[in-house]
Amino acid sequence: MTTELDLTVNTEAIDRLLTRRSVSSAALGLPGPDSSQLQRMLSLAARVPDHGSLEPWRFIVLSGHARVRAGLDLSEIYAHEKSDMESVKLAKFKGIISRLFVYAPTVVLVVHSPRLHDQISDREQLLSVGAVCMNLLTAVCLMGFHGNWLTGWVTASPGARNYFRLTTGEEFVGVIQIGTADVVPADRRRPDLDAITSYWE
């Protein structure tokens, strides 16, 4: 007895992914995912290629007042690390940092936690963590929410690493903001597939 493969294509999901795009922080608002929806998003995020099953990543989730507190604390850390910056410019960027986690109701910090392995390089593990970030954005889209993937100062700051208690060797790969946008901006220019694809037969 043979079992036929189910080749049914979920066209609704494909169509939704074909319109996926990042939404700016200021455009994100309520509602965000509830705890059950977030758990499902994180489960989907972690289903990535992972050579050796090392799981070289972890998540830090900010919601509620923790977002406001983290933004204010990090703005002070920013001011300390950028103390030589011109005062007007410093005040501007302090404000940006203080609001960083406030716009979206849910923020997920994705941490690269490399594992020592004789055959699996840190670079290969880092690629896997990048896939986690993209899978999370894909899950956000499929579940009807909007989001973006930020890097910038927070992901490179020693003070931010200490604040969130990253251990030696760990680093931030992304700040994923999740919420709902009232208005999704028009799509940006996408790559010309003919220009970037070659076929070998």
mmCIF file of C-alpha atoms in Angstrom, residues 17-102:
data_model
loop_
_atom_site.group_PDB
_atom_site.id
_atom_site.type_symbol
_atom_site.label_atom_id
_atom_site.label_comp_id
_atom_site.label_asym_id
_atom_site.label_seq_id
_atom_site.Cartn_x
_atom_site.Cartn_y
_atom_site.Cartn_z
ATOM 1 C CA LEU A 17 4.536 36.042 2.803
ATOM 2 C CA LEU A 18 4.870 37.621 -0.640
ATOM 3 C CA THR A 19 3.587 40.871 0.864
ATOM 4 C CA ARG A 20 5.661 40.674 4.058
ATOM 5 C CA ARG A 21 7.700 43.751 4.792
ATOM 6 C CA SER A 22 9.284 45.398 7.791
ATOM 7 C CA VAL A 23 7.295 48.116 9.528
ATOM 8 C CA SER A 24 9.003 51.025 11.282
ATOM 9 C CA SER A 25 9.079 51.137 15.071
ATOM 10 C CA ALA A 26 6.834 54.201 15.255
ATOM 11 C CA ALA A 27 4.163 52.493 13.131
ATOM 12 C CA LEU A 28 3.833 49.520 15.481
ATOM 13 C CA GLY A 29 1.218 49.445 18.221
ATOM 14 C CA LEU A 30 -1.422 47.335 19.913
ATOM 15 C CA PRO A 31 -2.455 44.625 19.748
ATOM 16 C CA GLY A 32 0.564 42.428 20.160
ATOM 17 C CA PRO A 33 0.611 38.651 20.469
ATOM 18 C CA ASP A 34 -0.777 37.075 23.618
ATOM 19 C CA SER A 35 1.348 34.575 25.541
ATOM 20 C CA SER A 36 0.049 31.598 23.557
ATOM 21 C CA GLN A 37 0.643 33.296 20.217
ATOM 22 C CA LEU A 38 4.121 34.412 21.266
ATOM 23 C CA GLN A 39 4.994 30.882 22.362
ATOM 24 C CA ARG A 40 3.968 29.613 18.947
ATOM 25 C CA MET A 41 6.039 32.295 17.232
ATOM 26 C CA LEU A 42 9.114 31.350 19.249
ATOM 27 C CA SER A 43 8.554 27.661 18.493
ATOM 28 C CA LEU A 44 8.463 28.447 14.781
ATOM 29 C CA ALA A 45 11.520 30.684 15.129
ATOM 30 C CA ALA A 46 13.550 27.830 16.592
ATOM 31 C CA ARG A 47 12.751 25.417 13.744
ATOM 32 C CA VAL A 48 15.849 26.252 11.722
ATOM 33 C CA PRO A 49 18.817 24.345 10.292
ATOM 34 C CA ASP A 50 21.067 23.664 13.282
ATOM 35 C CA HIS A 51 24.140 21.561 12.526
ATOM 36 C CA GLY A 52 24.839 19.263 15.460
ATOM 37 C CA SER A 53 21.659 20.343 17.284
ATOM 38 C CA LEU A 54 23.727 22.861 19.252
ATOM 39 C CA GLU A 55 20.872 25.355 19.702
ATOM 40 C CA PRO A 56 23.266 28.332 19.722
ATOM 41 C CA TRP A 57 20.603 30.908 20.550
ATOM 42 C CA ARG A 58 18.256 32.111 23.244
ATOM 43 C CA PHE A 59 15.477 34.677 23.580
ATOM 44 C CA ILE A 60 14.918 37.598 25.949
ATOM 45 C CA VAL A 61 11.295 38.785 25.810
ATOM 46 C CA LEU A 62 10.298 42.277 26.928
ATOM 47 C CA SER A 63 6.671 43.243 27.482
ATOM 48 C CA GLY A 64 4.657 45.506 29.742
ATOM 49 C CA HIS A 65 6.561 47.954 31.922
ATOM 50 C CA ALA A 66 9.837 46.102 31.361
ATOM 51 C CA ARG A 67 9.979 47.715 27.913
ATOM 52 C CA VAL A 68 9.758 51.234 29.342
ATOM 53 C CA ARG A 69 12.275 50.533 32.093
ATOM 54 C CA ALA A 70 14.762 48.958 29.695
ATOM 55 C CA GLY A 71 14.500 51.887 27.296
ATOM 56 C CA LEU A 72 15.165 54.439 30.045
ATOM 57 C CA ASP A 73 18.050 52.446 31.508
ATOM 58 C CA LEU A 74 19.642 51.885 28.111
ATOM 59 C CA SER A 75 19.384 55.584 27.254
ATOM 60 C CA GLU A 76 21.563 56.304 30.295
ATOM 61 C CA ILE A 77 24.011 53.592 29.249
ATOM 62 C CA TYR A 78 24.104 55.149 25.789
ATOM 63 C CA ALA A 79 24.879 58.580 27.268
ATOM 64 C CA HIS A 80 27.746 57.071 29.282
ATOM 65 C CA GLU A 81 29.225 55.253 26.286
ATOM 66 C CA LYS A 82 28.815 58.299 24.011
ATOM 67 C CA SER A 83 29.888 60.958 26.524
ATOM 68 C CA ASP A 84 32.132 62.644 23.959
ATOM 69 C CA MET A 85 29.206 63.277 21.578
ATOM 70 C CA GLU A 86 27.958 66.839 21.019
ATOM 71 C CA SER A 87 25.235 67.566 23.595
ATOM 72 C CA VAL A 88 22.329 68.294 21.222
ATOM 73 C CA LYS A 89 23.028 65.174 19.195
ATOM 74 C CA LEU A 90 23.435 63.107 22.364
ATOM 75 C CA ALA A 91 20.071 64.277 23.692
ATOM 76 C CA LYS A 92 18.432 63.354 20.389
ATOM 77 C CA PHE A 93 19.815 59.820 20.354
ATOM 78 C CA LYS A 94 19.135 59.297 24.057
ATOM 79 C CA GLY A 95 15.485 59.995 23.265
ATOM 80 C CA ILE A 96 15.528 57.509 20.407
ATOM 81 C CA ILE A 97 17.014 54.800 22.640
ATOM 82 C CA SER A 98 14.548 55.521 25.473
ATOM 83 C CA ARG A 99 11.632 54.919 23.071
ATOM 84 C CA LEU A 100 13.188 51.930 21.336
ATOM 85 C CA PHE A 101 11.181 49.294 23.215
ATOM 86 C CA VAL A 102 8.045 51.367 23.824
#
